[in-house]
PDB file of C-alpha atoms in Angstrom:
ATOM      1  CA  UNK A  24      17.104 -11.883 -20.310  1.00  0.00           C
ATOM      2  CA  UNK A  25      14.166 -12.986 -22.504  1.00  0.00           C
ATOM      3  CA  UNK A  26      12.102  -9.977 -21.283  1.00  0.00           C
ATOM      4  CA  UNK A  27      14.670  -7.478 -22.137  1.00  0.00           C
ATOM      5  CA  UNK A  28      15.209  -9.058 -25.465  1.00  0.00           C
ATOM      6  CA  UNK A  29      11.604  -8.731 -26.313  1.00  0.00           C
ATOM      7  CA  UNK A  30      11.382  -5.222 -25.568  1.00  0.00           C
ATOM      8  CA  UNK A  31      14.244  -4.347 -27.899  1.00  0.00           C
ATOM      9  CA  UNK A  32      16.938  -4.032 -25.318  1.00  0.00           C
ATOM     10  CA  UNK A  33      20.198  -5.633 -24.547  1.00  0.00           C
ATOM     11  CA  UNK A  34      21.374  -7.383 -21.407  1.00  0.00           C
ATOM     12  CA  UNK A  35      25.003  -8.123 -20.395  1.00  0.00           C
ATOM     13  CA  UNK A  36      25.988 -10.229 -17.239  1.00  0.00           C
ATOM     14  CA  UNK A  37      29.332 -10.069 -15.814  1.00  0.00           C
ATOM     15  CA  UNK A  38      30.237 -11.465 -12.514  1.00  0.00           C
ATOM     16  CA  UNK A  39      27.735  -9.751 -10.138  1.00  0.00           C
ATOM     17  CA  UNK A  40      26.772  -6.897 -12.441  1.00  0.00           C
ATOM     18  CA  UNK A  41      24.005  -6.876 -14.770  1.00  0.00           C
ATOM     19  CA  UNK A  42      23.983  -4.036 -17.372  1.00  0.00           C
ATOM     20  CA  UNK A  43      20.726  -3.369 -19.150  1.00  0.00           C
ATOM     21  CA  UNK A  44      20.386  -1.107 -22.172  1.00  0.00           C
ATOM     22  CA  UNK A  45      16.865  -0.218 -23.267  1.00  0.00           C
ATOM     23  CA  UNK A  46      15.633   0.718 -26.525  1.00  0.00           C
ATOM     24  CA  UNK A  47      13.584   3.905 -25.164  1.00  0.00           C
ATOM     25  CA  UNK A  48      15.556   4.235 -22.038  1.00  0.00           C
ATOM     26  CA  UNK A  49      18.991   5.114 -20.816  1.00  0.00           C
ATOM     27  CA  UNK A  50      21.290   2.203 -19.552  1.00  0.00           C
ATOM     28  CA  UNK A  51      20.868   0.617 -16.169  1.00  0.00           C
ATOM     29  CA  UNK A  52      23.412  -1.138 -14.005  1.00  0.00           C
ATOM     30  CA  UNK A  53      22.459  -3.406 -11.105  1.00  0.00           C
ATOM     31  CA  UNK A  54      24.491  -5.545  -8.594  1.00  0.00           C
ATOM     32  CA  UNK A  55      22.467  -8.601  -8.002  1.00  0.00           C
ATOM     33  CA  UNK A  56      24.452  -9.453  -4.927  1.00  0.00           C
ATOM     34  CA  UNK A  57      22.947  -6.400  -3.059  1.00  0.00           C
ATOM     35  CA  UNK A  58      19.714  -6.945  -1.272  1.00  0.00           C
ATOM     36  CA  UNK A  59      17.811  -3.925  -2.997  1.00  0.00           C
ATOM     37  CA  UNK A  60      16.113  -6.459  -5.192  1.00  0.00           C
ATOM     38  CA  UNK A  61      15.020 -10.134  -4.992  1.00  0.00           C
ATOM     39  CA  UNK A  62      17.002 -12.183  -7.309  1.00  0.00           C
ATOM     40  CA  UNK A  63      17.309 -15.975  -7.070  1.00  0.00           C
ATOM     41  CA  UNK A  64      19.070 -18.641  -9.009  1.00  0.00           C
ATOM     42  CA  UNK A  65      17.590 -21.943 -10.180  1.00  0.00           C
ATOM     43  CA  UNK A  66      19.410 -24.424 -12.437  1.00  0.00           C
ATOM     44  CA  UNK A  67      22.032 -21.763 -13.149  1.00  0.00           C
ATOM     45  CA  UNK A  68      19.082 -19.339 -14.396  1.00  0.00           C
ATOM     46  CA  UNK A  69      18.941 -15.746 -12.845  1.00  0.00           C
ATOM     47  CA  UNK A  70      15.527 -14.657 -11.944  1.00  0.00           C
ATOM     48  CA  UNK A  71      14.031 -11.713 -10.588  1.00  0.00           C
ATOM     49  CA  UNK A  72      10.453 -10.863  -9.187  1.00  0.00           C
ATOM     50  CA  UNK A  73       8.116  -8.927 -11.523  1.00  0.00           C
ATOM     51  CA  UNK A  74       7.606  -6.125  -8.878  1.00  0.00           C
ATOM     52  CA  UNK A  75      11.439  -5.412  -9.006  1.00  0.00           C
ATOM     53  CA  UNK A  76      11.527  -5.503 -12.944  1.00  0.00           C
ATOM     54  CA  UNK A  77       8.669  -3.011 -12.778  1.00  0.00           C
ATOM     55  CA  UNK A  78      10.640  -0.887 -10.367  1.00  0.00           C
ATOM     56  CA  UNK A  79      13.876  -0.945 -11.826  1.00  0.00           C
ATOM     57  CA  UNK A  80      12.554  -0.074 -15.419  1.00  0.00           C
ATOM     58  CA  UNK A  81       9.659   2.346 -14.257  1.00  0.00           C
ATOM     59  CA  UNK A  82       7.010   0.058 -15.650  1.00  0.00           C
ATOM     60  CA  UNK A  83       3.337  -0.278 -14.712  1.00  0.00           C
ATOM     61  CA  UNK A  84       1.328  -3.472 -14.894  1.00  0.00           C
ATOM     62  CA  UNK A  85      -2.089  -4.420 -15.816  1.00  0.00           C
ATOM     63  CA  UNK A  86      -3.415  -7.917 -14.685  1.00  0.00           C
ATOM     64  CA  UNK A  87      -6.293  -9.674 -16.579  1.00  0.00           C
ATOM     65  CA  UNK A  88      -7.339 -12.977 -14.762  1.00  0.00           C
ATOM     66  CA  UNK A  89      -9.805 -13.919 -17.449  1.00  0.00           C
ATOM     67  CA  UNK A  90      -7.031 -13.938 -20.098  1.00  0.00           C
ATOM     68  CA  UNK A  91      -4.239 -15.058 -17.760  1.00  0.00           C
ATOM     69  CA  UNK A  92      -2.255 -12.097 -18.925  1.00  0.00           C
ATOM     70  CA  UNK A  93      -0.117  -9.327 -17.485  1.00  0.00           C
ATOM     71  CA  UNK A  94       0.262  -6.182 -19.760  1.00  0.00           C
ATOM     72  CA  UNK A  95       3.215  -3.823 -19.020  1.00  0.00           C
ATOM     73  CA  UNK A  96       3.625  -0.274 -20.041  1.00  0.00           C
ATOM     74  CA  UNK A  97       6.113   2.629 -19.373  1.00  0.00           C
ATOM     75  CA  UNK A  98       5.233   4.753 -16.364  1.00  0.00           C
ATOM     76  CA  UNK A  99       5.568   8.290 -17.370  1.00  0.00           C
ATOM     77  CA  UNK A 100       4.078   9.763 -14.024  1.00  0.00           C
ATOM     78  CA  UNK A 101       7.774  10.202 -12.507  1.00  0.00           C
ATOM     79  CA  UNK A 102       6.303   9.973  -9.016  1.00  0.00           C
ATOM     80  CA  UNK A 103       8.537  11.811  -6.342  1.00  0.00           C
ATOM     81  CA  UNK A 104       7.686  11.819  -2.653  1.00  0.00           C
ATOM     82  CA  UNK A 105       7.318  15.193  -0.938  1.00  0.00           C
ATOM     83  CA  UNK A 106       7.322  16.270   2.644  1.00  0.00           C
ATOM     84  CA  UNK A 107       4.161  16.863   4.491  1.00  0.00           C
ATOM     85  CA  UNK A 108       3.514  20.578   4.694  1.00  0.00           C
ATOM     86  CA  UNK A 109       1.329  20.234   7.707  1.00  0.00           C
ATOM     87  CA  UNK A 110       3.313  19.986  11.112  1.00  0.00           C
ATOM     88  CA  UNK A 111       0.560  17.726  12.795  1.00  0.00           C
ATOM     89  CA  UNK A 112       0.689  14.004  12.292  1.00  0.00           C
ATOM     90  CA  UNK A 113      -1.887  12.004  10.616  1.00  0.00           C
ATOM     91  CA  UNK A 114      -1.956   8.240  11.699  1.00  0.00           C
ATOM     92  CA  UNK A 115      -3.499   6.460   8.755  1.00  0.00           C
ATOM     93  CA  UNK A 116      -4.033   2.804   8.613  1.00  0.00           C
ATOM     94  CA  UNK A 117      -5.673   0.619   5.576  1.00  0.00           C
ATOM     95  CA  UNK A 118      -7.566  -1.938   7.492  1.00  0.00           C
ATOM     96  CA  UNK A 119      -8.529  -5.728   6.804  1.00  0.00           C
ATOM     97  CA  UNK A 120      -6.134  -6.108   3.767  1.00  0.00           C
ATOM     98  CA  UNK A 121      -6.231  -9.692   3.018  1.00  0.00           C
ATOM     99  CA  UNK A 122      -6.205 -12.088  -0.083  1.00  0.00           C
ATOM    100  CA  UNK A 123      -9.789 -12.601  -0.334  1.00  0.00           C
ATOM    101  CA  UNK A 124     -13.256 -10.975  -1.095  1.00  0.00           C
ATOM    102  CA  UNK A 125     -12.755  -7.758  -2.951  1.00  0.00           C
ATOM    103  CA  UNK A 126      -8.784  -7.812  -2.735  1.00  0.00           C
ATOM    104  CA  UNK A 127      -8.556 -10.761  -4.935  1.00  0.00           C
ATOM    105  CA  UNK A 128     -10.137  -8.439  -7.771  1.00  0.00           C
ATOM    106  CA  UNK A 129      -7.511  -6.860  -9.976  1.00  0.00           C
ATOM    107  CA  UNK A 130      -9.307  -3.664 -10.309  1.00  0.00           C
ATOM    108  CA  UNK A 131      -9.526  -3.199  -6.516  1.00  0.00           C
ATOM    109  CA  UNK A 132      -5.951  -4.107  -6.244  1.00  0.00           C
ATOM    110  CA  UNK A 133      -5.193  -1.376  -8.918  1.00  0.00           C
ATOM    111  CA  UNK A 134      -7.157   1.168  -6.822  1.00  0.00           C
ATOM    112  CA  UNK A 135      -5.108   0.327  -3.723  1.00  0.00           C
ATOM    113  CA  UNK A 136      -1.921   1.135  -5.761  1.00  0.00           C
ATOM    114  CA  UNK A 137      -3.499   4.522  -6.881  1.00  0.00           C
ATOM    115  CA  UNK A 138      -4.287   5.393  -3.188  1.00  0.00           C
ATOM    116  CA  UNK A 139      -0.675   4.444  -2.239  1.00  0.00           C
ATOM    117  CA  UNK A 140       0.686   6.700  -4.983  1.00  0.00           C
ATOM    118  CA  UNK A 141      -1.233   9.604  -3.561  1.00  0.00           C
ATOM    119  CA  UNK A 142       0.028   8.896  -0.027  1.00  0.00           C
ATOM    120  CA  UNK A 143       3.589   8.812  -1.467  1.00  0.00           C
ATOM    121  CA  UNK A 144       3.118  12.122  -3.389  1.00  0.00           C
ATOM    122  CA  UNK A 145       1.897  13.778  -0.145  1.00  0.00           C
ATOM    123  CA  UNK A 146       4.854  12.379   1.764  1.00  0.00           C
ATOM    124  CA  UNK A 147       2.637  10.460   4.261  1.00  0.00           C
ATOM    125  CA  UNK A 148       3.503   6.963   5.583  1.00  0.00           C
ATOM    126  CA  UNK A 149       0.629   4.489   6.271  1.00  0.00           C
ATOM    127  CA  UNK A 150      -0.021   1.315   8.005  1.00  0.00           C
ATOM    128  CA  UNK A 151      -1.349  -1.803   6.351  1.00  0.00           C
ATOM    129  CA  UNK A 152      -3.339  -4.167   8.772  1.00  0.00           C
ATOM    130  CA  UNK A 153      -2.835  -7.366   6.834  1.00  0.00           C
ATOM    131  CA  UNK A 154      -4.729 -10.679   7.668  1.00  0.00           C
ATOM    132  CA  UNK A 155      -2.133 -13.363   6.237  1.00  0.00           C
ATOM    133  CA  UNK A 156      -4.615 -16.129   5.911  1.00  0.00           C
ATOM    134  CA  UNK A 157      -8.013 -15.634   4.549  1.00  0.00           C
ATOM    135  CA  UNK A 158     -10.699 -18.251   5.587  1.00  0.00           C
ATOM    136  CA  UNK A 159     -14.437 -18.505   4.560  1.00  0.00           C
ATOM    137  CA  UNK A 160     -15.496 -22.087   5.892  1.00  0.00           C
ATOM    138  CA  UNK A 161     -19.019 -22.004   4.663  1.00  0.00           C
ATOM    139  CA  UNK A 162     -17.654 -21.457   0.969  1.00  0.00           C
ATOM    140  CA  UNK A 163     -14.720 -23.867   1.261  1.00  0.00           C
ATOM    141  CA  UNK A 164     -12.042 -21.022   1.010  1.00  0.00           C
ATOM    142  CA  UNK A 165      -8.776 -21.095   2.910  1.00  0.00           C
ATOM    143  CA  UNK A 166      -6.382 -18.963   0.997  1.00  0.00           C
ATOM    144  CA  UNK A 167      -2.608 -18.782   2.280  1.00  0.00           C
ATOM    145  CA  UNK A 168      -0.762 -17.075  -0.343  1.00  0.00           C
ATOM    146  CA  UNK A 169       2.581 -18.435   0.858  1.00  0.00           C
ATOM    147  CA  UNK A 170       1.226 -21.960  -0.290  1.00  0.00           C
ATOM    148  CA  UNK A 171      -1.388 -21.512  -2.879  1.00  0.00           C
ATOM    149  CA  UNK A 172      -0.020 -20.286  -6.327  1.00  0.00           C
ATOM    150  CA  UNK A 173      -2.501 -18.416  -8.466  1.00  0.00           C
ATOM    151  CA  UNK A 174      -2.560 -15.432 -10.681  1.00  0.00           C
ATOM    152  CA  UNK A 175      -4.725 -13.399  -8.133  1.00  0.00           C
ATOM    153  CA  UNK A 176      -2.598 -14.360  -5.211  1.00  0.00           C
ATOM    154  CA  UNK A 177       0.530 -13.337  -7.197  1.00  0.00           C
ATOM    155  CA  UNK A 178      -1.012  -9.924  -7.903  1.00  0.00           C
ATOM    156  CA  UNK A 179      -1.899  -9.427  -4.222  1.00  0.00           C
ATOM    157  CA  UNK A 180       1.790 -10.080  -3.235  1.00  0.00           C
ATOM    158  CA  UNK A 181       2.840  -7.720  -6.009  1.00  0.00           C
ATOM    159  CA  UNK A 182       0.478  -5.047  -4.597  1.00  0.00           C
ATOM    160  CA  UNK A 183       1.809  -5.553  -1.099  1.00  0.00           C
ATOM    161  CA  UNK A 184       5.320  -5.130  -2.233  1.00  0.00           C
ATOM    162  CA  UNK A 185       4.210  -1.948  -4.122  1.00  0.00           C
ATOM    163  CA  UNK A 186       2.723  -0.600  -0.947  1.00  0.00           C
ATOM    164  CA  UNK A 187       5.838  -1.106   0.970  1.00  0.00           C
ATOM    165  CA  UNK A 188       7.665   0.609  -1.710  1.00  0.00           C
ATOM    166  CA  UNK A 189       5.459   3.563  -1.217  1.00  0.00           C
ATOM    167  CA  UNK A 190       6.283   4.131   2.430  1.00  0.00           C
ATOM    168  CA  UNK A 191       3.729   1.588   3.712  1.00  0.00           C
ATOM    169  CA  UNK A 192       4.430  -0.273   6.844  1.00  0.00           C
ATOM    170  CA  UNK A 193       2.857  -3.681   7.228  1.00  0.00           C
ATOM    171  CA  UNK A 194       1.523  -5.224  10.402  1.00  0.00           C
ATOM    172  CA  UNK A 195      -0.272  -8.437  11.150  1.00  0.00           C
ATOM    173  CA  UNK A 196      -3.905  -8.178  11.944  1.00  0.00           C
ATOM    174  CA  UNK A 197      -4.403 -11.488  13.573  1.00  0.00           C
ATOM    175  CA  UNK A 198      -3.669 -14.781  11.705  1.00  0.00           C
ATOM    176  CA  UNK A 199      -7.120 -15.415  10.290  1.00  0.00           C
ATOM    177  CA  UNK A 200      -9.261 -12.561  11.838  1.00  0.00           C
ATOM    178  CA  UNK A 201     -12.105 -15.187  12.279  1.00  0.00           C
ATOM    179  CA  UNK A 202     -13.135 -18.140  14.700  1.00  0.00           C
ATOM    180  CA  UNK A 203     -14.706 -21.528  13.766  1.00  0.00           C
ATOM    181  CA  UNK A 204     -17.234 -20.836  10.833  1.00  0.00           C
ATOM    182  CA  UNK A 205     -16.696 -17.155  10.736  1.00  0.00           C
ATOM    183  CA  UNK A 206     -15.375 -15.323   7.519  1.00  0.00           C
ATOM    184  CA  UNK A 207     -12.022 -13.552   7.803  1.00  0.00           C
ATOM    185  CA  UNK A 208     -12.131  -9.810   8.530  1.00  0.00           C
ATOM    186  CA  UNK A 209     -15.716 -10.298  10.032  1.00  0.00           C
ATOM    187  CA  UNK A 210     -15.025 -12.583  12.948  1.00  0.00           C
ATOM    188  CA  UNK A 211     -13.286 -12.090  16.209  1.00  0.00           C
ATOM    189  CA  UNK A 212     -10.139 -14.252  16.686  1.00  0.00           C
ATOM    190  CA  UNK A 213      -9.033 -13.523  20.323  1.00  0.00           C
ATOM    191  CA  UNK A 214     -11.133 -12.802  23.403  1.00  0.00           C
ATOM    192  CA  UNK A 215     -11.791 -14.285  26.893  1.00  0.00           C
ATOM    193  CA  UNK A 216     -13.587 -17.478  25.163  1.00  0.00           C
ATOM    194  CA  UNK A 217     -11.620 -17.773  21.873  1.00  0.00           C
ATOM    195  CA  UNK A 218      -7.745 -18.878  21.522  1.00  0.00           C
ATOM    196  CA  UNK A 219      -7.464 -18.009  25.156  1.00  0.00           C
ATOM    197  CA  UNK A 220      -4.832 -20.489  26.153  1.00  0.00           C
ATOM    198  CA  UNK A 221      -1.103 -19.929  25.596  1.00  0.00           C
ATOM    199  CA  UNK A 222      -0.635 -22.705  23.180  1.00  0.00           C
ATOM    200  CA  UNK A 223      -3.346 -21.489  20.849  1.00  0.00           C
ATOM    201  CA  UNK A 224      -2.120 -17.853  21.113  1.00  0.00           C
ATOM    202  CA  UNK A 225       1.486 -18.591  20.262  1.00  0.00           C
ATOM    203  CA  UNK A 226       0.403 -21.169  17.442  1.00  0.00           C
ATOM    204  CA  UNK A 227      -1.607 -18.623  15.707  1.00  0.00           C
ATOM    205  CA  UNK A 228       0.873 -15.702  16.146  1.00  0.00           C
ATOM    206  CA  UNK A 229       3.821 -17.771  15.070  1.00  0.00           C
ATOM    207  CA  UNK A 230       1.835 -19.066  12.015  1.00  0.00           C
ATOM    208  CA  UNK A 231       1.096 -15.464  10.972  1.00  0.00           C
ATOM    209  CA  UNK A 232       4.902 -14.315  11.405  1.00  0.00           C
ATOM    210  CA  UNK A 233       5.845 -17.600   9.324  1.00  0.00           C
ATOM    211  CA  UNK A 234       3.745 -16.664   6.450  1.00  0.00           C
ATOM    212  CA  UNK A 235       5.183 -13.214   6.368  1.00  0.00           C
ATOM    213  CA  UNK A 236       8.676 -14.506   6.536  1.00  0.00           C
ATOM    214  CA  UNK A 237       8.014 -17.024   3.643  1.00  0.00           C
ATOM    215  CA  UNK A 238       6.807 -14.092   1.505  1.00  0.00           C
ATOM    216  CA  UNK A 239       9.694 -11.743   2.755  1.00  0.00           C
ATOM    217  CA  UNK A 240       7.178  -9.132   3.899  1.00  0.00           C
ATOM    218  CA  UNK A 241       8.604  -7.283   6.908  1.00  0.00           C
ATOM    219  CA  UNK A 242       5.891  -6.934   9.701  1.00  0.00           C
ATOM    220  CA  UNK A 243       6.325  -4.259  12.269  1.00  0.00           C
ATOM    221  CA  UNK A 244       3.215  -4.351  14.511  1.00  0.00           C
ATOM    222  CA  UNK A 245       0.487  -6.683  15.614  1.00  0.00           C
ATOM    223  CA  UNK A 246      -3.143  -5.451  15.687  1.00  0.00           C
ATOM    224  CA  UNK A 247      -5.900  -7.694  17.330  1.00  0.00           C
ATOM    225  CA  UNK A 248      -9.101  -8.284  15.162  1.00  0.00           C
ATOM    226  CA  UNK A 249     -11.729  -5.875  16.462  1.00  0.00           C
ATOM    227  CA  UNK A 250      -9.236  -4.769  19.247  1.00  0.00           C
ATOM    228  CA  UNK A 251     -10.397  -7.786  21.255  1.00  0.00           C
ATOM    229  CA  UNK A 252      -8.005  -9.395  23.497  1.00  0.00           C
ATOM    230  CA  UNK A 253      -7.543 -10.264  27.148  1.00  0.00           C
ATOM    231  CA  UNK A 254      -4.622  -8.862  29.236  1.00  0.00           C
ATOM    232  CA  UNK A 255      -3.043 -12.365  29.077  1.00  0.00           C
ATOM    233  CA  UNK A 256      -3.346 -12.445  25.217  1.00  0.00           C
ATOM    234  CA  UNK A 257      -1.829  -9.006  24.763  1.00  0.00           C
ATOM    235  CA  UNK A 258       1.057 -10.027  27.091  1.00  0.00           C
ATOM    236  CA  UNK A 259       1.722 -13.017  24.788  1.00  0.00           C
ATOM    237  CA  UNK A 260       1.716 -10.753  21.714  1.00  0.00           C
ATOM    238  CA  UNK A 261       4.037  -8.230  23.386  1.00  0.00           C
ATOM    239  CA  UNK A 262       6.642 -11.095  23.400  1.00  0.00           C
ATOM    240  CA  UNK A 263       6.717 -10.920  19.588  1.00  0.00           C
ATOM    241  CA  UNK A 264       6.119  -7.365  18.838  1.00  0.00           C
ATOM    242  CA  UNK A 265       7.450  -3.694  19.866  1.00  0.00           C
ATOM    243  CA  UNK A 266       4.301  -2.141  18.836  1.00  0.00           C
ATOM    244  CA  UNK A 267       0.853  -3.370  19.532  1.00  0.00           C
TER     245      UNK A 267
END
């Protein structure tokens, strides 16, 4: 409500319906009991995610970590997906997407959004190989965005939701994609000598799924780091996922 008022608009909530009238846009009606958007109520106050606000109102965001600000502006691009002209299928996957390294940089996340827009315009679905927990032991980094709130982590989650909205399909690329003192996205998590007993395998797969569930990110496949895994490890993964 505060956001709408500050943009010169009007908002009216009646039962489950939210009617929004914007100064520079036509009126919008939303049913917050439907699962299209992520609403939550805390102390009788209705909240919605920034991503859904941007989606509903056709707004773009610019994140500035140094100033701790998020700038919003009208999106005039009017993106519409089109069908792919070519009859051949291109199977495209964005690899090692994780909340660490270059993907904690706001400019790089914005570039990822631009690439997703291009894929959407071309009518091409794409896979996102996501590492849920970024670990860099030598630098004391252990980043689980379902537990650690920060502006870069919030922007990473915002970007993941954006990729989903642009026909992206998220899969788990291991849990940490590393072992012992290795860095995530560099190390090998599973092979004949690493996490090779049933308890360790299940613990890591279930921990990765748990993070996805907490963040409400649907995951559709599992990809082992560097494609390394024994037949036994694969057999455990296949109990959790239809696509490996």
